[in-house]
Every structure is written in structure tokens, then in C-alpha cells.
Amino acid sequence: MEEGASSKFQFGSLHTEDMTATALVANENCSDTRVPYSDQVVSDSARNQNKLYTITSVCFICINVDIRANGEKLETVQSFKYLGADEGSKPEILSRIAQTTSAVTKLKLIWKDRKITLPSKIRLMRSLVTSIFLYACESWTLTAGIERRIQAVEMRCFRRLLNISYRDHIFNQEVRNRIGQAIGPYDDLLTIVKKRKLRWCGHVTRSTGLAKMILQGTVPGGRRRGTQRKRWEDNIPEWTGLKLPVALRET
């Protein structure tokens, strides 16, 4: 048993009949729970037997720890936002989509006001709604599914702005044409996200510091077998048509 585990849990008994170590854990909800804890493969040299005993490892986290600050108990949650962002790209993007949808809904009186011109409404949309969605978009890893969601939320905002219902059976291209006629050529939301990410990649590549070390650094080992999860830097070759080392040199 590694030292330090006892500082987190109270171990009541230890059984070694079959070389599988268990521990008794006491907390608020479970008074007697057996948990395997070791991760070593040991040799029983004392018995002079050439047998290896595998002891399984399970990471056990007690979620009912009573932590208090200034006499007040801190709430235990499954996840939380840190600096306005959730863990990972997909939860963060879904959170941004929800915030964007909420913001555009709260401004429905402005979208329905006939005294405000369409170009003015679009400028309000960009400053009050689009800016919420684009916060920290440079750090996102985009997949095909995420890109479709970004395009969908943009069309949802445009339809709210133009007071167009899906029951009107107006195609997305017609919605884009109406926006283009009001303000001229414009970059759609997905294009803005891609440009910001490429711009930030070039900025980090040209700089020297921790961000560049994390982006271009390597560690020993390999990736697991099977379909690989898309990485942040995998978007760069897709959008530029260049291999990643070449794209980084071109920046």
C-alpha cells in the first residue's frame, strides 16, 4: 500500500488471502465499502515460488468530503465553469450556443421593432450576441458535427433577427441573401471562428513561451489504438491544405 492513501481514507482492515488488497472506506453515504487500491505486480519471493500476483488498481474518489471555508460547507458539484469555460471543446461550445440562444431571445423586442433599421439590428447582433459565442473560440477543436452546430445557431439568430419562422419555409440561402443585401459581403460565424483560430496559432508559433511549448511539444509514448480523437492542431492542416510542420513554418 502506498503511503499517502491513508491521508484521504480511513482503512479499517486489510485482507491478503488471495493477494487482492481491499480497504474499508467510511463516508456519509457508505459505511462499509471495499475498494481495491494497489497497482503493482509483485513477486512472492518469500515462498520461493515463481508466480506473479497481479493486484488491480482502481482510482477511488470520495465525493462526499466535508470541506468548509470560514465555517461554511462548500457545495460538491459534478462540474463547474472556470473563467467562463467548461472542460473540453464540445461542452464549452454547447454552453456558448445555449448562452447565445438565450441572449438573442432576450432581445426579441428589438428584433420586432420596425423603427430600427436592419443594418442597425445586425450591428446590435454582432456586438451583443455574436461576441458571447466567440469568447475563447481560438481554443476550440472543431469536428464536422460541431461545425454544423455553429452554422445552425447562426441561422437561428438570423431568423430571429428577420422575424422569419421555420413554418414560413424560407431556405437558409435566402436568409443569407437578405443579410448580405443589408450589409454587403460578410463572413459567416464558422469562418470567423476559423480565422481567429488560425490567427492565434500563428501568434503562438511566432512567440516564445509556455503556450508554444504546449502547442508544439512532444511527450514519450503513443496514442491508443483505434479511431483517434481529434486534436486542436488537426484543424490547421484541414483548413490550410498544408501539413502541420509546413503550415507552422509559413506563419
mmCIF file of C-alpha atoms in Angstrom:
data_model
loop_
_atom_site.group_PDB
_atom_site.id
_atom_site.type_symbol
_atom_site.label_atom_id
_atom_site.label_comp_id
_atom_site.label_asym_id
_atom_site.label_seq_id
_atom_site.Cartn_x
_atom_site.Cartn_y
_atom_site.Cartn_z
ATOM 1 C CA MET A 1 0.000 0.000 0.000
ATOM 2 C CA GLU A 2 1.397 3.364 -0.993
ATOM 3 C CA GLU A 3 1.804 5.903 1.764
ATOM 4 C CA GLY A 4 -0.468 8.876 1.354
ATOM 5 C CA ALA A 5 -3.622 6.953 0.571
ATOM 6 C CA SER A 6 -4.338 6.717 4.286
ATOM 7 C CA SER A 7 -4.452 10.512 4.465
ATOM 8 C CA LYS A 8 -7.589 10.528 2.305
ATOM 9 C CA PHE A 9 -9.423 7.442 3.521
ATOM 10 C CA GLN A 10 -9.806 5.583 6.796
ATOM 11 C CA PHE A 11 -8.751 1.993 6.320
ATOM 12 C CA GLY A 12 -10.417 -0.412 8.743
ATOM 13 C CA SER A 13 -8.957 -3.723 7.684
ATOM 14 C CA LEU A 14 -6.626 -5.251 5.150
ATOM 15 C CA HIS A 15 -7.054 -8.730 3.663
ATOM 16 C CA THR A 16 -4.353 -10.560 1.745
ATOM 17 C CA GLU A 17 -5.718 -14.125 1.427
ATOM 18 C CA ASP A 18 -5.689 -14.012 -2.397
ATOM 19 C CA MET A 19 -3.210 -11.145 -2.752
ATOM 20 C CA THR A 20 -6.061 -8.781 -3.576
ATOM 21 C CA ALA A 21 -5.886 -5.885 -1.179
ATOM 22 C CA THR A 22 -9.069 -4.234 -0.047
ATOM 23 C CA ALA A 23 -9.798 -1.316 2.160
ATOM 24 C CA LEU A 24 -12.698 -0.155 4.248
ATOM 25 C CA VAL A 25 -13.874 3.323 3.392
ATOM 26 C CA ALA A 26 -16.201 5.300 5.603
ATOM 27 C CA ASN A 27 -18.104 8.324 4.417
ATOM 28 C CA GLU A 28 -21.526 9.872 4.709
ATOM 29 C CA ASN A 29 -23.369 7.539 2.354
ATOM 30 C CA CYS A 30 -21.477 4.263 2.609
ATOM 31 C CA SER A 31 -20.269 2.984 5.958
ATOM 32 C CA ASP A 32 -18.519 -0.165 4.759
ATOM 33 C CA THR A 33 -17.196 -0.236 1.200
ATOM 34 C CA ARG A 34 -14.379 -2.473 -0.023
ATOM 35 C CA VAL A 35 -12.105 -0.841 -2.575
ATOM 36 C CA PRO A 36 -9.055 -2.382 -4.352
ATOM 37 C CA TYR A 37 -6.217 0.078 -4.236
ATOM 38 C CA SER A 38 -2.796 -1.243 -5.355
ATOM 39 C CA ASP A 39 -1.346 -1.076 -8.871
ATOM 40 C CA GLN A 40 1.810 -3.199 -8.578
ATOM 41 C CA VAL A 41 2.788 -6.577 -9.924
ATOM 42 C CA VAL A 42 4.775 -8.260 -7.125
ATOM 43 C CA SER A 43 6.671 -11.489 -6.803
ATOM 44 C CA ASP A 44 6.169 -13.716 -3.757
ATOM 45 C CA SER A 45 9.842 -14.413 -3.130
ATOM 46 C CA ALA A 46 9.200 -15.402 0.478
ATOM 47 C CA ARG A 47 7.557 -18.655 -0.622
ATOM 48 C CA ASN A 48 10.197 -19.274 -3.315
ATOM 49 C CA GLN A 49 7.510 -19.587 -5.960
ATOM 50 C CA ASN A 50 7.974 -18.118 -9.390
ATOM 51 C CA LYS A 51 4.464 -16.782 -9.568
ATOM 52 C CA LEU A 52 3.412 -13.246 -10.303
ATOM 53 C CA TYR A 53 0.429 -11.918 -8.456
ATOM 54 C CA THR A 54 -1.419 -9.137 -10.228
ATOM 55 C CA ILE A 55 -3.070 -6.632 -7.959
ATOM 56 C CA THR A 56 -5.649 -4.492 -9.704
ATOM 57 C CA SER A 57 -5.835 -0.756 -9.411
ATOM 58 C CA VAL A 58 -8.937 1.376 -9.072
ATOM 59 C CA CYS A 59 -8.899 5.121 -8.628
ATOM 60 C CA PHE A 60 -11.423 5.858 -5.901
ATOM 61 C CA ILE A 61 -12.549 9.407 -5.292
ATOM 62 C CA CYS A 62 -14.660 10.231 -2.274
ATOM 63 C CA ILE A 63 -17.112 12.867 -3.477
ATOM 64 C CA ASN A 64 -18.679 13.416 -0.061
ATOM 65 C CA VAL A 65 -15.721 15.117 1.579
ATOM 66 C CA ASP A 66 -16.856 17.782 4.023
ATOM 67 C CA ILE A 67 -14.819 20.875 3.117
ATOM 68 C CA ARG A 68 -15.519 24.098 4.964
ATOM 69 C CA ALA A 69 -14.347 27.665 4.413
ATOM 70 C CA ASN A 70 -14.921 30.218 7.154
ATOM 71 C CA GLY A 71 -17.264 27.780 8.837
ATOM 72 C CA GLU A 72 -19.453 27.278 5.741
ATOM 73 C CA LYS A 73 -19.647 23.938 3.954
ATOM 74 C CA LEU A 74 -18.628 24.072 0.289
ATOM 75 C CA GLU A 75 -21.066 22.605 -2.199
ATOM 76 C CA THR A 76 -19.983 19.477 -4.100
ATOM 77 C CA VAL A 77 -20.814 19.506 -7.831
ATOM 78 C CA GLN A 78 -20.049 17.272 -10.816
ATOM 79 C CA SER A 79 -18.579 20.107 -12.896
ATOM 80 C CA PHE A 80 -18.222 23.873 -12.875
ATOM 81 C CA LYS A 81 -17.158 26.722 -15.121
ATOM 82 C CA TYR A 82 -13.649 28.092 -14.743
ATOM 83 C CA LEU A 83 -13.106 31.594 -16.173
ATOM 84 C CA GLY A 84 -16.350 31.231 -18.116
ATOM 85 C CA ALA A 85 -15.385 27.956 -19.806
ATOM 86 C CA ASP A 86 -16.236 24.293 -19.297
ATOM 87 C CA GLU A 87 -13.833 21.390 -19.726
ATOM 88 C CA GLY A 88 -13.252 20.302 -23.321
ATOM 89 C CA SER A 89 -14.370 21.843 -26.607
ATOM 90 C CA LYS A 90 -17.776 20.222 -27.056
ATOM 91 C CA PRO A 91 -19.213 21.106 -23.622
ATOM 92 C CA GLU A 92 -17.800 24.615 -23.993
ATOM 93 C CA ILE A 93 -19.296 25.114 -27.467
ATOM 94 C CA LEU A 94 -22.673 23.739 -26.375
ATOM 95 C CA SER A 95 -22.561 26.119 -23.416
ATOM 96 C CA ARG A 96 -21.784 29.029 -25.738
ATOM 97 C CA ILE A 97 -24.652 28.019 -28.044
ATOM 98 C CA ALA A 98 -27.056 27.996 -25.093
ATOM 99 C CA GLN A 99 -25.858 31.422 -23.925
ATOM 100 C CA THR A 100 -26.141 32.805 -27.459
ATOM 101 C CA THR A 101 -29.672 31.472 -27.877
ATOM 102 C CA SER A 102 -30.656 32.964 -24.529
ATOM 103 C CA ALA A 103 -29.170 36.354 -25.443
ATOM 104 C CA VAL A 104 -30.914 36.572 -28.806
ATOM 105 C CA THR A 105 -34.226 35.606 -27.195
ATOM 106 C CA LYS A 106 -33.947 38.349 -24.567
ATOM 107 C CA LEU A 107 -33.595 40.937 -27.359
ATOM 108 C CA LYS A 108 -36.772 39.910 -29.184
ATOM 109 C CA LEU A 109 -38.370 43.332 -28.629
ATOM 110 C CA ILE A 110 -35.502 44.926 -30.548
ATOM 111 C CA TRP A 111 -35.785 42.449 -33.421
ATOM 112 C CA LYS A 112 -39.526 43.176 -33.727
ATOM 113 C CA ASP A 113 -39.135 46.943 -33.590
ATOM 114 C CA ARG A 114 -39.875 48.297 -37.071
ATOM 115 C CA LYS A 115 -38.328 51.675 -36.260
ATOM 116 C CA ILE A 116 -34.837 50.139 -36.084
ATOM 117 C CA THR A 117 -33.245 49.566 -39.480
ATOM 118 C CA LEU A 118 -31.962 46.137 -40.471
ATOM 119 C CA PRO A 119 -28.267 47.203 -40.624
ATOM 120 C CA SER A 120 -28.590 48.590 -37.085
ATOM 121 C CA LYS A 121 -30.114 45.338 -35.879
ATOM 122 C CA ILE A 122 -27.256 43.375 -37.434
ATOM 123 C CA ARG A 123 -24.694 45.593 -35.686
ATOM 124 C CA LEU A 124 -26.503 45.011 -32.401
ATOM 125 C CA MET A 125 -26.500 41.282 -33.113
ATOM 126 C CA ARG A 126 -22.740 41.276 -33.634
ATOM 127 C CA SER A 127 -21.949 43.320 -30.531
ATOM 128 C CA LEU A 128 -24.466 41.818 -28.079
ATOM 129 C CA VAL A 129 -24.923 38.237 -29.295
ATOM 130 C CA THR A 130 -22.100 37.119 -31.582
ATOM 131 C CA SER A 131 -19.448 38.348 -29.149
ATOM 132 C CA ILE A 132 -20.830 35.980 -26.495
ATOM 133 C CA PHE A 133 -20.443 32.997 -28.780
ATOM 134 C CA LEU A 134 -16.938 33.884 -29.981
ATOM 135 C CA TYR A 135 -15.428 34.157 -26.494
ATOM 136 C CA ALA A 136 -12.253 31.998 -26.380
ATOM 137 C CA CYS A 137 -13.153 30.309 -29.682
ATOM 138 C CA GLU A 138 -9.423 30.149 -30.522
ATOM 139 C CA SER A 139 -9.070 27.222 -28.125
ATOM 140 C CA TRP A 140 -11.808 25.068 -29.666
ATOM 141 C CA THR A 141 -11.260 21.805 -31.509
ATOM 142 C CA LEU A 142 -13.804 21.676 -34.319
ATOM 143 C CA THR A 143 -15.307 18.482 -35.694
ATOM 144 C CA ALA A 144 -17.790 18.128 -38.545
ATOM 145 C CA GLY A 145 -20.654 17.849 -36.065
ATOM 146 C CA ILE A 146 -19.566 20.951 -34.158
ATOM 147 C CA GLU A 147 -19.276 22.925 -37.398
ATOM 148 C CA ARG A 148 -22.868 22.041 -38.290
ATOM 149 C CA ARG A 149 -23.999 23.214 -34.857
ATOM 150 C CA ILE A 150 -22.221 26.545 -35.350
ATOM 151 C CA GLN A 151 -23.919 27.057 -38.706
ATOM 152 C CA ALA A 152 -27.277 26.135 -37.176
ATOM 153 C CA VAL A 153 -27.023 28.619 -34.309
ATOM 154 C CA GLU A 154 -26.091 31.390 -36.743
ATOM 155 C CA MET A 155 -29.168 30.714 -38.863
ATOM 156 C CA ARG A 156 -31.320 30.597 -35.728
ATOM 157 C CA CYS A 157 -30.086 34.073 -34.780
ATOM 158 C CA PHE A 158 -30.630 35.461 -38.280
ATOM 159 C CA ARG A 159 -34.171 34.106 -38.404
ATOM 160 C CA ARG A 160 -34.946 35.712 -35.055
ATOM 161 C CA LEU A 161 -33.492 38.989 -36.297
ATOM 162 C CA LEU A 162 -35.535 38.887 -39.521
ATOM 163 C CA ASN A 163 -38.649 37.565 -37.736
ATOM 164 C CA ILE A 164 -38.727 34.523 -40.005
ATOM 165 C CA SER A 165 -40.351 31.372 -38.689
ATOM 166 C CA TYR A 166 -39.417 27.885 -39.848
ATOM 167 C CA ARG A 167 -43.071 27.491 -40.799
ATOM 168 C CA ASP A 168 -42.532 30.149 -43.471
ATOM 169 C CA HIS A 169 -40.469 27.564 -45.418
ATOM 170 C CA ILE A 170 -37.742 30.056 -46.319
ATOM 171 C CA PHE A 171 -34.421 28.409 -47.136
ATOM 172 C CA ASN A 172 -31.194 29.280 -45.350
ATOM 173 C CA GLN A 173 -29.664 30.664 -48.535
ATOM 174 C CA GLU A 174 -32.491 33.176 -48.831
ATOM 175 C CA VAL A 175 -31.876 34.247 -45.233
ATOM 176 C CA ARG A 176 -28.185 34.781 -46.020
ATOM 177 C CA ASN A 177 -29.096 36.780 -49.133
ATOM 178 C CA ARG A 178 -31.269 39.142 -47.098
ATOM 179 C CA ILE A 179 -28.463 39.726 -44.614
ATOM 180 C CA GLY A 180 -25.992 40.283 -47.463
ATOM 181 C CA GLN A 181 -28.288 42.806 -49.147
ATOM 182 C CA ALA A 182 -28.475 44.786 -45.904
ATOM 183 C CA ILE A 183 -24.761 44.940 -45.006
ATOM 184 C CA GLY A 184 -22.920 43.656 -48.075
ATOM 185 C CA PRO A 185 -20.425 40.763 -48.112
ATOM 186 C CA TYR A 186 -19.778 39.310 -44.672
ATOM 187 C CA ASP A 187 -18.032 36.353 -43.038
ATOM 188 C CA ASP A 188 -20.305 33.719 -41.568
ATOM 189 C CA LEU A 189 -19.846 32.630 -37.965
ATOM 190 C CA LEU A 190 -17.885 29.472 -38.790
ATOM 191 C CA THR A 191 -15.450 31.413 -40.987
ATOM 192 C CA ILE A 192 -14.862 33.910 -38.178
ATOM 193 C CA VAL A 193 -14.068 31.075 -35.758
ATOM 194 C CA LYS A 194 -11.603 29.521 -38.222
ATOM 195 C CA LYS A 195 -9.858 32.837 -38.906
ATOM 196 C CA ARG A 196 -9.467 33.574 -35.211
ATOM 197 C CA LYS A 197 -8.039 30.149 -34.515
ATOM 198 C CA LEU A 198 -5.549 30.379 -37.400
ATOM 199 C CA ARG A 199 -4.546 33.879 -36.313
ATOM 200 C CA TRP A 200 -3.956 32.713 -32.748
ATOM 201 C CA CYS A 201 -1.969 29.689 -33.977
ATOM 202 C CA GLY A 202 0.330 31.998 -35.925
ATOM 203 C CA HIS A 203 0.709 34.301 -32.933
ATOM 204 C CA VAL A 204 1.713 31.426 -30.641
ATOM 205 C CA THR A 205 4.070 29.926 -33.235
ATOM 206 C CA ARG A 206 5.947 33.208 -33.631
ATOM 207 C CA SER A 207 6.192 33.747 -29.881
ATOM 208 C CA THR A 208 8.370 32.084 -27.269
ATOM 209 C CA GLY A 209 6.867 30.821 -24.069
ATOM 210 C CA LEU A 210 4.755 28.207 -22.378
ATOM 211 C CA ALA A 211 1.932 28.353 -24.935
ATOM 212 C CA LYS A 212 4.303 27.469 -27.784
ATOM 213 C CA MET A 213 5.880 24.686 -25.732
ATOM 214 C CA ILE A 214 2.469 23.146 -25.066
ATOM 215 C CA LEU A 215 1.366 23.505 -28.701
ATOM 216 C CA GLN A 216 4.484 22.082 -30.348
ATOM 217 C CA GLY A 217 5.969 19.954 -27.565
ATOM 218 C CA THR A 218 6.002 16.152 -27.542
ATOM 219 C CA VAL A 219 5.959 13.581 -24.751
ATOM 220 C CA PRO A 220 7.087 9.933 -24.687
ATOM 221 C CA GLY A 221 4.540 7.301 -25.640
ATOM 222 C CA GLY A 222 1.898 6.885 -28.295
ATOM 223 C CA ARG A 223 -1.804 7.272 -28.796
ATOM 224 C CA ARG A 224 -4.238 4.440 -28.155
ATOM 225 C CA ARG A 225 -5.326 2.083 -30.914
ATOM 226 C CA GLY A 226 -8.493 2.644 -32.884
ATOM 227 C CA THR A 227 -10.165 5.829 -34.007
ATOM 228 C CA GLN A 228 -8.257 8.810 -32.680
ATOM 229 C CA ARG A 229 -9.883 11.780 -31.011
ATOM 230 C CA LYS A 230 -9.330 14.949 -32.988
ATOM 231 C CA ARG A 231 -6.698 17.261 -31.536
ATOM 232 C CA TRP A 232 -6.565 21.041 -31.584
ATOM 233 C CA GLU A 233 -3.773 21.145 -34.169
ATOM 234 C CA ASP A 234 -5.570 18.718 -36.516
ATOM 235 C CA ASN A 235 -7.790 21.569 -37.729
ATOM 236 C CA ILE A 236 -4.819 23.519 -39.090
ATOM 237 C CA PRO A 237 -3.932 21.117 -41.972
ATOM 238 C CA GLU A 238 -7.634 20.682 -42.780
ATOM 239 C CA TRP A 239 -8.194 24.392 -43.258
ATOM 240 C CA THR A 240 -4.883 25.340 -44.884
ATOM 241 C CA GLY A 241 -4.327 22.294 -47.086
ATOM 242 C CA LEU A 242 -0.752 22.081 -45.777
ATOM 243 C CA LYS A 243 0.929 19.604 -43.480
ATOM 244 C CA LEU A 244 1.210 20.888 -39.936
ATOM 245 C CA PRO A 245 5.031 21.468 -39.925
ATOM 246 C CA VAL A 246 4.774 23.349 -43.227
ATOM 247 C CA ALA A 247 1.819 25.403 -42.018
ATOM 248 C CA LEU A 248 3.662 26.355 -38.830
ATOM 249 C CA ARG A 249 6.734 27.413 -40.800
ATOM 250 C CA GLU A 250 4.600 29.547 -43.122
ATOM 251 C CA THR A 251 3.257 31.532 -40.185
#
